[in-house]
């Protein structure tokens, strides 16, 4: 070896459940993605600093997603409700460690689609695909304490609470602790 580090491209995923279809984002998803990220409740918990301003949905769906994929760091996906083919959520993977086969999953769901279990269903489907089809060993969710809805999503998707990372993240209001939830390959063998 000449000291080169091989960069792996994040796998292109398309997964479906009876109610949702998860697929890579496209340029024409920018309008619903913008609406999802502009929602006040979503903004409260987004892991993006307020000073950065509103997310550029067009870039999020195209250049940023491509850059994340090409770097091997993760990808950006749309969660599509199958009954009406509407994009009702965003799911993204990040902080991928190829040596350990670990990645972190984050998500945001449109207000009209919350409370129906679609986030947990989408995350579960992506987790199963990453573990069983792409050899990942661990997926993580990081949740700001107080974000009860995200905690419920983690539980419903089969993730296990591991503990608290003190002062490890940020949301629009500033620095926060983060709860760590995980799903590991062994969890799917039960």
JSON list of N, CA, C and O in Angstrom, two decimals, residues 115-176:
[
{"chain": "A", "resi": 115, "resn": "UNK", "atom": "N", "xyz": [-46.71, 11.65, 13.58]},
{"chain": "A", "resi": 115, "resn": "UNK", "atom": "CA", "xyz": [-47.61, 10.92, 14.46]},
{"chain": "A", "resi": 115, "resn": "UNK", "atom": "C", "xyz": [-48.21, 9.66, 13.86]},
{"chain": "A", "resi": 115, "resn": "UNK", "atom": "O", "xyz": [-49.05, 9.02, 14.48]},
{"chain": "A", "resi": 116, "resn": "UNK", "atom": "N", "xyz": [-47.80, 9.31, 12.65]},
{"chain": "A", "resi": 116, "resn": "UNK", "atom": "CA", "xyz": [-48.35, 8.13, 11.98]},
{"chain": "A", "resi": 116, "resn": "UNK", "atom": "C", "xyz": [-47.33, 6.99, 11.86]},
{"chain": "A", "resi": 116, "resn": "UNK", "atom": "O", "xyz": [-47.58, 6.00, 11.20]},
{"chain": "A", "resi": 117, "resn": "UNK", "atom": "N", "xyz": [-46.15, 7.17, 12.44]},
{"chain": "A", "resi": 117, "resn": "UNK", "atom": "CA", "xyz": [-45.14, 6.12, 12.42]},
{"chain": "A", "resi": 117, "resn": "UNK", "atom": "C", "xyz": [-44.31, 6.02, 11.15]},
{"chain": "A", "resi": 117, "resn": "UNK", "atom": "O", "xyz": [-43.55, 5.07, 10.99]},
{"chain": "A", "resi": 118, "resn": "UNK", "atom": "N", "xyz": [-44.46, 7.00, 10.25]},
{"chain": "A", "resi": 118, "resn": "UNK", "atom": "CA", "xyz": [-43.72, 6.91, 8.99]},
{"chain": "A", "resi": 118, "resn": "UNK", "atom": "C", "xyz": [-42.22, 7.11, 9.17]},
{"chain": "A", "resi": 118, "resn": "UNK", "atom": "O", "xyz": [-41.43, 6.48, 8.46]},
{"chain": "A", "resi": 119, "resn": "UNK", "atom": "N", "xyz": [-41.82, 7.96, 10.10]},
{"chain": "A", "resi": 119, "resn": "UNK", "atom": "CA", "xyz": [-40.38, 8.17, 10.34]},
{"chain": "A", "resi": 119, "resn": "UNK", "atom": "C", "xyz": [-39.74, 6.87, 10.82]},
{"chain": "A", "resi": 119, "resn": "UNK", "atom": "O", "xyz": [-38.70, 6.45, 10.30]},
{"chain": "A", "resi": 120, "resn": "UNK", "atom": "N", "xyz": [-40.35, 6.23, 11.80]},
{"chain": "A", "resi": 120, "resn": "UNK", "atom": "CA", "xyz": [-39.80, 4.97, 12.33]},
{"chain": "A", "resi": 120, "resn": "UNK", "atom": "C", "xyz": [-39.77, 3.90, 11.25]},
{"chain": "A", "resi": 120, "resn": "UNK", "atom": "O", "xyz": [-38.81, 3.14, 11.13]},
{"chain": "A", "resi": 121, "resn": "UNK", "atom": "N", "xyz": [-40.82, 3.86, 10.44]},
{"chain": "A", "resi": 121, "resn": "UNK", "atom": "CA", "xyz": [-40.89, 2.86, 9.36]},
{"chain": "A", "resi": 121, "resn": "UNK", "atom": "C", "xyz": [-39.78, 3.08, 8.34]},
{"chain": "A", "resi": 121, "resn": "UNK", "atom": "O", "xyz": [-39.12, 2.14, 7.91]},
{"chain": "A", "resi": 122, "resn": "UNK", "atom": "N", "xyz": [-39.55, 4.34, 7.97]},
{"chain": "A", "resi": 122, "resn": "UNK", "atom": "CA", "xyz": [-38.51, 4.67, 7.00]},
{"chain": "A", "resi": 122, "resn": "UNK", "atom": "C", "xyz": [-37.13, 4.37, 7.56]},
{"chain": "A", "resi": 122, "resn": "UNK", "atom": "O", "xyz": [-36.28, 3.77, 6.87]},
{"chain": "A", "resi": 123, "resn": "UNK", "atom": "N", "xyz": [-36.87, 4.77, 8.81]},
{"chain": "A", "resi": 123, "resn": "UNK", "atom": "CA", "xyz": [-35.57, 4.53, 9.42]},
{"chain": "A", "resi": 123, "resn": "UNK", "atom": "C", "xyz": [-35.31, 3.04, 9.58]},
{"chain": "A", "resi": 123, "resn": "UNK", "atom": "O", "xyz": [-34.21, 2.56, 9.30]},
{"chain": "A", "resi": 124, "resn": "UNK", "atom": "N", "xyz": [-36.32, 2.31, 9.99]},
{"chain": "A", "resi": 124, "resn": "UNK", "atom": "CA", "xyz": [-36.17, 0.86, 10.14]},
{"chain": "A", "resi": 124, "resn": "UNK", "atom": "C", "xyz": [-35.81, 0.22, 8.80]},
{"chain": "A", "resi": 124, "resn": "UNK", "atom": "O", "xyz": [-34.91, -0.62, 8.71]},
{"chain": "A", "resi": 125, "resn": "UNK", "atom": "N", "xyz": [-36.50, 0.61, 7.73]},
{"chain": "A", "resi": 125, "resn": "UNK", "atom": "CA", "xyz": [-36.23, 0.04, 6.40]},
{"chain": "A", "resi": 125, "resn": "UNK", "atom": "C", "xyz": [-34.82, 0.36, 5.94]},
{"chain": "A", "resi": 125, "resn": "UNK", "atom": "O", "xyz": [-34.12, -0.51, 5.39]},
{"chain": "A", "resi": 126, "resn": "UNK", "atom": "N", "xyz": [-34.37, 1.59, 6.15]},
{"chain": "A", "resi": 126, "resn": "UNK", "atom": "CA", "xyz": [-33.01, 1.97, 5.76]},
{"chain": "A", "resi": 126, "resn": "UNK", "atom": "C", "xyz": [-31.99, 1.21, 6.60]},
{"chain": "A", "resi": 126, "resn": "UNK", "atom": "O", "xyz": [-30.99, 0.71, 6.09]},
{"chain": "A", "resi": 127, "resn": "UNK", "atom": "N", "xyz": [-32.26, 1.10, 7.90]},
{"chain": "A", "resi": 127, "resn": "UNK", "atom": "CA", "xyz": [-31.33, 0.39, 8.79]},
{"chain": "A", "resi": 127, "resn": "UNK", "atom": "C", "xyz": [-31.18, -1.07, 8.37]},
{"chain": "A", "resi": 127, "resn": "UNK", "atom": "O", "xyz": [-30.06, -1.59, 8.29]},
{"chain": "A", "resi": 128, "resn": "UNK", "atom": "N", "xyz": [-32.29, -1.73, 8.10]},
{"chain": "A", "resi": 128, "resn": "UNK", "atom": "CA", "xyz": [-32.25, -3.13, 7.68]},
{"chain": "A", "resi": 128, "resn": "UNK", "atom": "C", "xyz": [-31.46, -3.27, 6.38]},
{"chain": "A", "resi": 128, "resn": "UNK", "atom": "O", "xyz": [-30.61, -4.16, 6.24]},
{"chain": "A", "resi": 129, "resn": "UNK", "atom": "N", "xyz": [-31.69, -2.37, 5.41]},
{"chain": "A", "resi": 129, "resn": "UNK", "atom": "CA", "xyz": [-30.96, -2.44, 4.14]},
{"chain": "A", "resi": 129, "resn": "UNK", "atom": "C", "xyz": [-29.47, -2.21, 4.36]},
{"chain": "A", "resi": 129, "resn": "UNK", "atom": "O", "xyz": [-28.64, -2.94, 3.79]},
{"chain": "A", "resi": 130, "resn": "UNK", "atom": "N", "xyz": [-29.11, -1.21, 5.16]},
{"chain": "A", "resi": 130, "resn": "UNK", "atom": "CA", "xyz": [-27.69, -0.94, 5.39]},
{"chain": "A", "resi": 130, "resn": "UNK", "atom": "C", "xyz": [-26.99, -2.11, 6.09]},
{"chain": "A", "resi": 130, "resn": "UNK", "atom": "O", "xyz": [-25.86, -2.45, 5.75]},
{"chain": "A", "resi": 131, "resn": "UNK", "atom": "N", "xyz": [-27.66, -2.72, 7.05]},
{"chain": "A", "resi": 131, "resn": "UNK", "atom": "CA", "xyz": [-27.05, -3.83, 7.79]},
{"chain": "A", "resi": 131, "resn": "UNK", "atom": "C", "xyz": [-27.04, -5.12, 6.97]},
{"chain": "A", "resi": 131, "resn": "UNK", "atom": "O", "xyz": [-26.00, -5.75, 6.80]},
{"chain": "A", "resi": 132, "resn": "UNK", "atom": "N", "xyz": [-28.19, -5.50, 6.43]},
{"chain": "A", "resi": 132, "resn": "UNK", "atom": "CA", "xyz": [-28.27, -6.80, 5.76]},
{"chain": "A", "resi": 132, "resn": "UNK", "atom": "C", "xyz": [-27.72, -6.80, 4.34]},
{"chain": "A", "resi": 132, "resn": "UNK", "atom": "O", "xyz": [-27.18, -7.80, 3.89]},
{"chain": "A", "resi": 133, "resn": "UNK", "atom": "N", "xyz": [-27.86, -5.69, 3.62]},
{"chain": "A", "resi": 133, "resn": "UNK", "atom": "CA", "xyz": [-27.43, -5.66, 2.22]},
{"chain": "A", "resi": 133, "resn": "UNK", "atom": "C", "xyz": [-26.07, -5.00, 2.01]},
{"chain": "A", "resi": 133, "resn": "UNK", "atom": "O", "xyz": [-25.41, -5.25, 1.01]},
{"chain": "A", "resi": 134, "resn": "UNK", "atom": "N", "xyz": [-25.65, -4.14, 2.96]},
{"chain": "A", "resi": 134, "resn": "UNK", "atom": "CA", "xyz": [-24.42, -3.38, 2.73]},
{"chain": "A", "resi": 134, "resn": "UNK", "atom": "C", "xyz": [-23.38, -3.56, 3.83]},
{"chain": "A", "resi": 134, "resn": "UNK", "atom": "O", "xyz": [-22.37, -2.85, 3.86]},
{"chain": "A", "resi": 135, "resn": "UNK", "atom": "N", "xyz": [-23.63, -4.49, 4.75]},
{"chain": "A", "resi": 135, "resn": "UNK", "atom": "CA", "xyz": [-22.61, -4.87, 5.73]},
{"chain": "A", "resi": 135, "resn": "UNK", "atom": "C", "xyz": [-22.36, -3.89, 6.86]},
{"chain": "A", "resi": 135, "resn": "UNK", "atom": "O", "xyz": [-21.35, -4.01, 7.56]},
{"chain": "A", "resi": 136, "resn": "UNK", "atom": "N", "xyz": [-23.24, -2.92, 7.07]},
{"chain": "A", "resi": 136, "resn": "UNK", "atom": "CA", "xyz": [-23.04, -2.03, 8.21]},
{"chain": "A", "resi": 136, "resn": "UNK", "atom": "C", "xyz": [-23.27, -2.82, 9.49]},
{"chain": "A", "resi": 136, "resn": "UNK", "atom": "O", "xyz": [-24.06, -3.75, 9.54]},
{"chain": "A", "resi": 137, "resn": "UNK", "atom": "N", "xyz": [-22.55, -2.44, 10.54]},
{"chain": "A", "resi": 137, "resn": "UNK", "atom": "CA", "xyz": [-22.63, -3.14, 11.82]},
{"chain": "A", "resi": 137, "resn": "UNK", "atom": "C", "xyz": [-23.38, -2.34, 12.88]},
{"chain": "A", "resi": 137, "resn": "UNK", "atom": "O", "xyz": [-23.86, -2.90, 13.86]},
{"chain": "A", "resi": 138, "resn": "UNK", "atom": "N", "xyz": [-23.50, -1.03, 12.66]},
{"chain": "A", "resi": 138, "resn": "UNK", "atom": "CA", "xyz": [-24.10, -0.17, 13.68]},
{"chain": "A", "resi": 138, "resn": "UNK", "atom": "C", "xyz": [-24.66, 1.09, 13.03]},
{"chain": "A", "resi": 138, "resn": "UNK", "atom": "O", "xyz": [-24.00, 1.70, 12.19]},
{"chain": "A", "resi": 139, "resn": "UNK", "atom": "N", "xyz": [-25.87, 1.45, 13.41]},
{"chain": "A", "resi": 139, "resn": "UNK", "atom": "CA", "xyz": [-26.46, 2.73, 13.03]},
{"chain": "A", "resi": 139, "resn": "UNK", "atom": "C", "xyz": [-26.77, 3.48, 14.31]},
{"chain": "A", "resi": 139, "resn": "UNK", "atom": "O", "xyz": [-27.19, 2.88, 15.30]},
{"chain": "A", "resi": 140, "resn": "UNK", "atom": "N", "xyz": [-26.56, 4.79, 14.27]},
{"chain": "A", "resi": 140, "resn": "UNK", "atom": "CA", "xyz": [-26.83, 5.62, 15.44]},
{"chain": "A", "resi": 140, "resn": "UNK", "atom": "C", "xyz": [-27.85, 6.69, 15.12]},
{"chain": "A", "resi": 140, "resn": "UNK", "atom": "O", "xyz": [-27.90, 7.20, 14.00]},
{"chain": "A", "resi": 141, "resn": "UNK", "atom": "N", "xyz": [-28.64, 7.02, 16.13]},
{"chain": "A", "resi": 141, "resn": "UNK", "atom": "CA", "xyz": [-29.51, 8.19, 16.12]},
{"chain": "A", "resi": 141, "resn": "UNK", "atom": "C", "xyz": [-29.07, 9.03, 17.31]},
{"chain": "A", "resi": 141, "resn": "UNK", "atom": "O", "xyz": [-28.81, 8.48, 18.38]},
{"chain": "A", "resi": 142, "resn": "UNK", "atom": "N", "xyz": [-28.97, 10.33, 17.12]},
{"chain": "A", "resi": 142, "resn": "UNK", "atom": "CA", "xyz": [-28.64, 11.22, 18.23]},
{"chain": "A", "resi": 142, "resn": "UNK", "atom": "C", "xyz": [-29.81, 12.16, 18.41]},
{"chain": "A", "resi": 142, "resn": "UNK", "atom": "O", "xyz": [-30.25, 12.81, 17.45]},
{"chain": "A", "resi": 143, "resn": "UNK", "atom": "N", "xyz": [-30.32, 12.22, 19.64]},
{"chain": "A", "resi": 143, "resn": "UNK", "atom": "CA", "xyz": [-31.55, 12.95, 19.94]},
{"chain": "A", "resi": 143, "resn": "UNK", "atom": "C", "xyz": [-31.28, 13.95, 21.06]},
{"chain": "A", "resi": 143, "resn": "UNK", "atom": "O", "xyz": [-30.73, 13.58, 22.10]},
{"chain": "A", "resi": 144, "resn": "UNK", "atom": "N", "xyz": [-31.68, 15.19, 20.84]},
{"chain": "A", "resi": 144, "resn": "UNK", "atom": "CA", "xyz": [-31.56, 16.20, 21.89]},
{"chain": "A", "resi": 144, "resn": "UNK", "atom": "C", "xyz": [-32.58, 15.90, 22.99]},
{"chain": "A", "resi": 144, "resn": "UNK", "atom": "O", "xyz": [-33.75, 15.63, 22.69]},
{"chain": "A", "resi": 145, "resn": "UNK", "atom": "N", "xyz": [-32.15, 15.88, 24.25]},
{"chain": "A", "resi": 145, "resn": "UNK", "atom": "CA", "xyz": [-33.11, 15.67, 25.33]},
{"chain": "A", "resi": 145, "resn": "UNK", "atom": "C", "xyz": [-34.25, 16.69, 25.21]},
{"chain": "A", "resi": 145, "resn": "UNK", "atom": "O", "xyz": [-34.03, 17.84, 24.89]},
{"chain": "A", "resi": 146, "resn": "UNK", "atom": "N", "xyz": [-35.45, 16.22, 25.43]},
{"chain": "A", "resi": 146, "resn": "UNK", "atom": "CA", "xyz": [-36.61, 17.09, 25.26]},
{"chain": "A", "resi": 146, "resn": "UNK", "atom": "C", "xyz": [-37.33, 16.83, 23.94]},
{"chain": "A", "resi": 146, "resn": "UNK", "atom": "O", "xyz": [-38.50, 17.17, 23.79]},
{"chain": "A", "resi": 147, "resn": "UNK", "atom": "N", "xyz": [-36.63, 16.23, 22.99]},
{"chain": "A", "resi": 147, "resn": "UNK", "atom": "CA", "xyz": [-37.26, 15.92, 21.70]},
{"chain": "A", "resi": 147, "resn": "UNK", "atom": "C", "xyz": [-37.95, 14.55, 21.84]},
{"chain": "A", "resi": 147, "resn": "UNK", "atom": "O", "xyz": [-37.46, 13.53, 21.37]},
{"chain": "A", "resi": 148, "resn": "UNK", "atom": "N", "xyz": [-39.10, 14.57, 22.51]},
{"chain": "A", "resi": 148, "resn": "UNK", "atom": "CA", "xyz": [-39.84, 13.35, 22.83]},
{"chain": "A", "resi": 148, "resn": "UNK", "atom": "C", "xyz": [-40.25, 12.60, 21.56]},
{"chain": "A", "resi": 148, "resn": "UNK", "atom": "O", "xyz": [-40.19, 11.37, 21.51]},
{"chain": "A", "resi": 149, "resn": "UNK", "atom": "N", "xyz": [-40.67, 13.33, 20.53]},
{"chain": "A", "resi": 149, "resn": "UNK", "atom": "CA", "xyz": [-41.10, 12.68, 19.28]},
{"chain": "A", "resi": 149, "resn": "UNK", "atom": "C", "xyz": [-39.96, 11.87, 18.67]},
{"chain": "A", "resi": 149, "resn": "UNK", "atom": "O", "xyz": [-40.16, 10.74, 18.23]},
{"chain": "A", "resi": 150, "resn": "UNK", "atom": "N", "xyz": [-38.74, 12.41, 18.66]},
{"chain": "A", "resi": 150, "resn": "UNK", "atom": "CA", "xyz": [-37.61, 11.68, 18.10]},
{"chain": "A", "resi": 150, "resn": "UNK", "atom": "C", "xyz": [-37.24, 10.49, 18.96]},
{"chain": "A", "resi": 150, "resn": "UNK", "atom": "O", "xyz": [-36.81, 9.45, 18.45]},
{"chain": "A", "resi": 151, "resn": "UNK", "atom": "N", "xyz": [-37.39, 10.62, 20.26]},
{"chain": "A", "resi": 151, "resn": "UNK", "atom": "CA", "xyz": [-37.13, 9.48, 21.14]},
{"chain": "A", "resi": 151, "resn": "UNK", "atom": "C", "xyz": [-38.11, 8.35, 20.82]},
{"chain": "A", "resi": 151, "resn": "UNK", "atom": "O", "xyz": [-37.72, 7.19, 20.76]},
{"chain": "A", "resi": 152, "resn": "UNK", "atom": "N", "xyz": [-39.37, 8.70, 20.59]},
{"chain": "A", "resi": 152, "resn": "UNK", "atom": "CA", "xyz": [-40.37, 7.66, 20.24]},
{"chain": "A", "resi": 152, "resn": "UNK", "atom": "C", "xyz": [-40.04, 7.01, 18.90]},
{"chain": "A", "resi": 152, "resn": "UNK", "atom": "O", "xyz": [-40.22, 5.80, 18.74]},
{"chain": "A", "resi": 153, "resn": "UNK", "atom": "N", "xyz": [-39.58, 7.81, 17.95]},
{"chain": "A", "resi": 153, "resn": "UNK", "atom": "CA", "xyz": [-39.18, 7.25, 16.65]},
{"chain": "A", "resi": 153, "resn": "UNK", "atom": "C", "xyz": [-38.06, 6.23, 16.83]},
{"chain": "A", "resi": 153, "resn": "UNK", "atom": "O", "xyz": [-38.10, 5.14, 16.28]},
{"chain": "A", "resi": 154, "resn": "UNK", "atom": "N", "xyz": [-37.06, 6.59, 17.62]},
{"chain": "A", "resi": 154, "resn": "UNK", "atom": "CA", "xyz": [-35.93, 5.68, 17.85]},
{"chain": "A", "resi": 154, "resn": "UNK", "atom": "C", "xyz": [-36.42, 4.37, 18.47]},
{"chain": "A", "resi": 154, "resn": "UNK", "atom": "O", "xyz": [-36.02, 3.28, 18.04]},
{"chain": "A", "resi": 155, "resn": "UNK", "atom": "N", "xyz": [-37.29, 4.47, 19.46]},
{"chain": "A", "resi": 155, "resn": "UNK", "atom": "CA", "xyz": [-37.82, 3.27, 20.11]},
{"chain": "A", "resi": 155, "resn": "UNK", "atom": "C", "xyz": [-38.62, 2.42, 19.14]},
{"chain": "A", "resi": 155, "resn": "UNK", "atom": "O", "xyz": [-38.43, 1.20, 19.06]},
{"chain": "A", "resi": 156, "resn": "UNK", "atom": "N", "xyz": [-39.51, 3.05, 18.37]},
{"chain": "A", "resi": 156, "resn": "UNK", "atom": "CA", "xyz": [-40.35, 2.30, 17.42]},
{"chain": "A", "resi": 156, "resn": "UNK", "atom": "C", "xyz": [-39.54, 1.66, 16.31]},
{"chain": "A", "resi": 156, "resn": "UNK", "atom": "O", "xyz": [-39.92, 0.63, 15.77]},
{"chain": "A", "resi": 157, "resn": "UNK", "atom": "N", "xyz": [-38.42, 2.28, 15.94]},
{"chain": "A", "resi": 157, "resn": "UNK", "atom": "CA", "xyz": [-37.57, 1.74, 14.89]},
{"chain": "A", "resi": 157, "resn": "UNK", "atom": "C", "xyz": [-36.65, 0.63, 15.42]},
{"chain": "A", "resi": 157, "resn": "UNK", "atom": "O", "xyz": [-35.87, 0.06, 14.66]},
{"chain": "A", "resi": 158, "resn": "UNK", "atom": "N", "xyz": [-36.74, 0.34, 16.72]},
{"chain": "A", "resi": 158, "resn": "UNK", "atom": "CA", "xyz": [-35.96, -0.76, 17.28]},
{"chain": "A", "resi": 158, "resn": "UNK", "atom": "C", "xyz": [-34.59, -0.39, 17.81]},
{"chain": "A", "resi": 158, "resn": "UNK", "atom": "O", "xyz": [-33.78, -1.26, 18.12]},
{"chain": "A", "resi": 159, "resn": "UNK", "atom": "N", "xyz": [-34.31, 0.90, 17.94]},
{"chain": "A", "resi": 159, "resn": "UNK", "atom": "CA", "xyz": [-33.02, 1.35, 18.46]},
{"chain": "A", "resi": 159, "resn": "UNK", "atom": "C", "xyz": [-33.01, 1.23, 19.98]},
{"chain": "A", "resi": 159, "resn": "UNK", "atom": "O", "xyz": [-34.05, 1.30, 20.63]},
{"chain": "A", "resi": 160, "resn": "UNK", "atom": "N", "xyz": [-31.82, 1.08, 20.55]},
{"chain": "A", "resi": 160, "resn": "UNK", "atom": "CA", "xyz": [-31.62, 0.95, 21.99]},
{"chain": "A", "resi": 160, "resn": "UNK", "atom": "C", "xyz": [-30.92, 2.19, 22.52]},
{"chain": "A", "resi": 160, "resn": "UNK", "atom": "O", "xyz": [-29.92, 2.64, 21.95]},
{"chain": "A", "resi": 161, "resn": "UNK", "atom": "N", "xyz": [-31.45, 2.72, 23.62]},
{"chain": "A", "resi": 161, "resn": "UNK", "atom": "CA", "xyz": [-30.82, 3.88, 24.26]},
{"chain": "A", "resi": 161, "resn": "UNK", "atom": "C", "xyz": [-29.52, 3.45, 24.91]},
{"chain": "A", "resi": 161, "resn": "UNK", "atom": "O", "xyz": [-29.47, 2.46, 25.62]},
{"chain": "A", "resi": 162, "resn": "UNK", "atom": "N", "xyz": [-28.44, 4.20, 24.64]},
{"chain": "A", "resi": 162, "resn": "UNK", "atom": "CA", "xyz": [-27.13, 3.85, 25.18]},
{"chain": "A", "resi": 162, "resn": "UNK", "atom": "C", "xyz": [-26.63, 4.82, 26.24]},
{"chain": "A", "resi": 162, "resn": "UNK", "atom": "O", "xyz": [-25.85, 4.46, 27.08]},
{"chain": "A", "resi": 163, "resn": "UNK", "atom": "N", "xyz": [-27.03, 6.08, 26.13]},
{"chain": "A", "resi": 163, "resn": "UNK", "atom": "CA", "xyz": [-26.52, 7.03, 27.12]},
{"chain": "A", "resi": 163, "resn": "UNK", "atom": "C", "xyz": [-26.53, 8.45, 26.57]},
{"chain": "A", "resi": 163, "resn": "UNK", "atom": "O", "xyz": [-27.06, 8.74, 25.50]},
{"chain": "A", "resi": 164, "resn": "UNK", "atom": "N", "xyz": [-25.93, 9.33, 27.35]},
{"chain": "A", "resi": 164, "resn": "UNK", "atom": "CA", "xyz": [-25.94, 10.76, 27.07]},
{"chain": "A", "resi": 164, "resn": "UNK", "atom": "C", "xyz": [-24.54, 11.25, 26.76]},
{"chain": "A", "resi": 164, "resn": "UNK", "atom": "O", "xyz": [-23.60, 10.98, 27.51]},
{"chain": "A", "resi": 165, "resn": "UNK", "atom": "N", "xyz": [-24.41, 11.95, 25.65]},
{"chain": "A", "resi": 165, "resn": "UNK", "atom": "CA", "xyz": [-23.16, 12.63, 25.30]},
{"chain": "A", "resi": 165, "resn": "UNK", "atom": "C", "xyz": [-23.32, 14.08, 25.76]},
{"chain": "A", "resi": 165, "resn": "UNK", "atom": "O", "xyz": [-24.15, 14.82, 25.21]},
{"chain": "A", "resi": 166, "resn": "UNK", "atom": "N", "xyz": [-22.58, 14.47, 26.75]},
{"chain": "A", "resi": 166, "resn": "UNK", "atom": "CA", "xyz": [-22.74, 15.80, 27.31]},
{"chain": "A", "resi": 166, "resn": "UNK", "atom": "C", "xyz": [-22.18, 16.88, 26.40]},
{"chain": "A", "resi": 166, "resn": "UNK", "atom": "O", "xyz": [-21.08, 16.75, 25.89]},
{"chain": "A", "resi": 167, "resn": "UNK", "atom": "N", "xyz": [-23.01, 17.92, 26.16]},
{"chain": "A", "resi": 167, "resn": "UNK", "atom": "CA", "xyz": [-22.61, 19.09, 25.38]},
{"chain": "A", "resi": 167, "resn": "UNK", "atom": "C", "xyz": [-22.04, 18.70, 24.02]},
{"chain": "A", "resi": 167, "resn": "UNK", "atom": "O", "xyz": [-21.10, 19.32, 23.52]},
{"chain": "A", "resi": 168, "resn": "UNK", "atom": "N", "xyz": [-22.59, 17.67, 23.40]},
{"chain": "A", "resi": 168, "resn": "UNK", "atom": "CA", "xyz": [-22.02, 17.08, 22.19]},
{"chain": "A", "resi": 168, "resn": "UNK", "atom": "C", "xyz": [-22.62, 17.60, 20.89]},
{"chain": "A", "resi": 168, "resn": "UNK", "atom": "O", "xyz": [-22.16, 17.24, 19.82]},
{"chain": "A", "resi": 169, "resn": "UNK", "atom": "N", "xyz": [-23.68, 18.39, 20.97]},
{"chain": "A", "resi": 169, "resn": "UNK", "atom": "CA", "xyz": [-24.31, 18.82, 19.73]},
{"chain": "A", "resi": 169, "resn": "UNK", "atom": "C", "xyz": [-24.88, 20.21, 19.84]},
{"chain": "A", "resi": 169, "resn": "UNK", "atom": "O", "xyz": [-24.62, 20.94, 20.80]},
{"chain": "A", "resi": 170, "resn": "UNK", "atom": "N", "xyz": [-25.64, 20.56, 18.85]},
{"chain": "A", "resi": 170, "resn": "UNK", "atom": "CA", "xyz": [-26.29, 21.86, 18.85]},
{"chain": "A", "resi": 170, "resn": "UNK", "atom": "C", "xyz": [-27.59, 21.75, 18.08]},
{"chain": "A", "resi": 170, "resn": "UNK", "atom": "O", "xyz": [-27.78, 20.89, 17.22]},
{"chain": "A", "resi": 171, "resn": "UNK", "atom": "N", "xyz": [-28.51, 22.62, 18.44]},
{"chain": "A", "resi": 171, "resn": "UNK", "atom": "CA", "xyz": [-29.76, 22.82, 17.73]},
{"chain": "A", "resi": 171, "resn": "UNK", "atom": "C", "xyz": [-29.86, 24.32, 17.51]},
{"chain": "A", "resi": 171, "resn": "UNK", "atom": "O", "xyz": [-28.96, 25.07, 17.88]},
{"chain": "A", "resi": 172, "resn": "UNK", "atom": "N", "xyz": [-30.95, 24.77, 16.93]},
{"chain": "A", "resi": 172, "resn": "UNK", "atom": "CA", "xyz": [-31.08, 26.20, 16.62]},
{"chain": "A", "resi": 172, "resn": "UNK", "atom": "C", "xyz": [-30.91, 27.10, 17.85]},
{"chain": "A", "resi": 172, "resn": "UNK", "atom": "O", "xyz": [-30.43, 28.21, 17.74]},
{"chain": "A", "resi": 173, "resn": "UNK", "atom": "N", "xyz": [-31.27, 26.59, 19.02]},
{"chain": "A", "resi": 173, "resn": "UNK", "atom": "CA", "xyz": [-31.17, 27.43, 20.23]},
{"chain": "A", "resi": 173, "resn": "UNK", "atom": "C", "xyz": [-29.79, 27.40, 20.87]},
{"chain": "A", "resi": 173, "resn": "UNK", "atom": "O", "xyz": [-29.53, 28.16, 21.80]},
{"chain": "A", "resi": 174, "resn": "UNK", "atom": "N", "xyz": [-28.89, 26.53, 20.41]},
{"chain": "A", "resi": 174, "resn": "UNK", "atom": "CA", "xyz": [-27.54, 26.50, 20.96]},
{"chain": "A", "resi": 174, "resn": "UNK", "atom": "C", "xyz": [-27.06, 25.10, 21.27]},
{"chain": "A", "resi": 174, "resn": "UNK", "atom": "O", "xyz": [-27.60, 24.10, 20.78]},
{"chain": "A", "resi": 175, "resn": "UNK", "atom": "N", "xyz": [-26.05, 24.98, 22.12]},
{"chain": "A", "resi": 175, "resn": "UNK", "atom": "CA", "xyz": [-25.42, 23.71, 22.48]},
{"chain": "A", "resi": 175, "resn": "UNK", "atom": "C", "xyz": [-26.38, 22.87, 23.31]},
{"chain": "A", "resi": 175, "resn": "UNK", "atom": "O", "xyz": [-27.13, 23.39, 24.13]},
{"chain": "A", "resi": 176, "resn": "UNK", "atom": "N", "xyz": [-26.31, 21.54, 23.09]},
{"chain": "A", "resi": 176, "resn": "UNK", "atom": "CA", "xyz": [-27.16, 20.61, 23.83]},
{"chain": "A", "resi": 176, "resn": "UNK", "atom": "C", "xyz": [-26.41, 19.31, 24.08]},
{"chain": "A", "resi": 176, "resn": "UNK", "atom": "O", "xyz": [-25.44, 19.00, 23.40]}
]
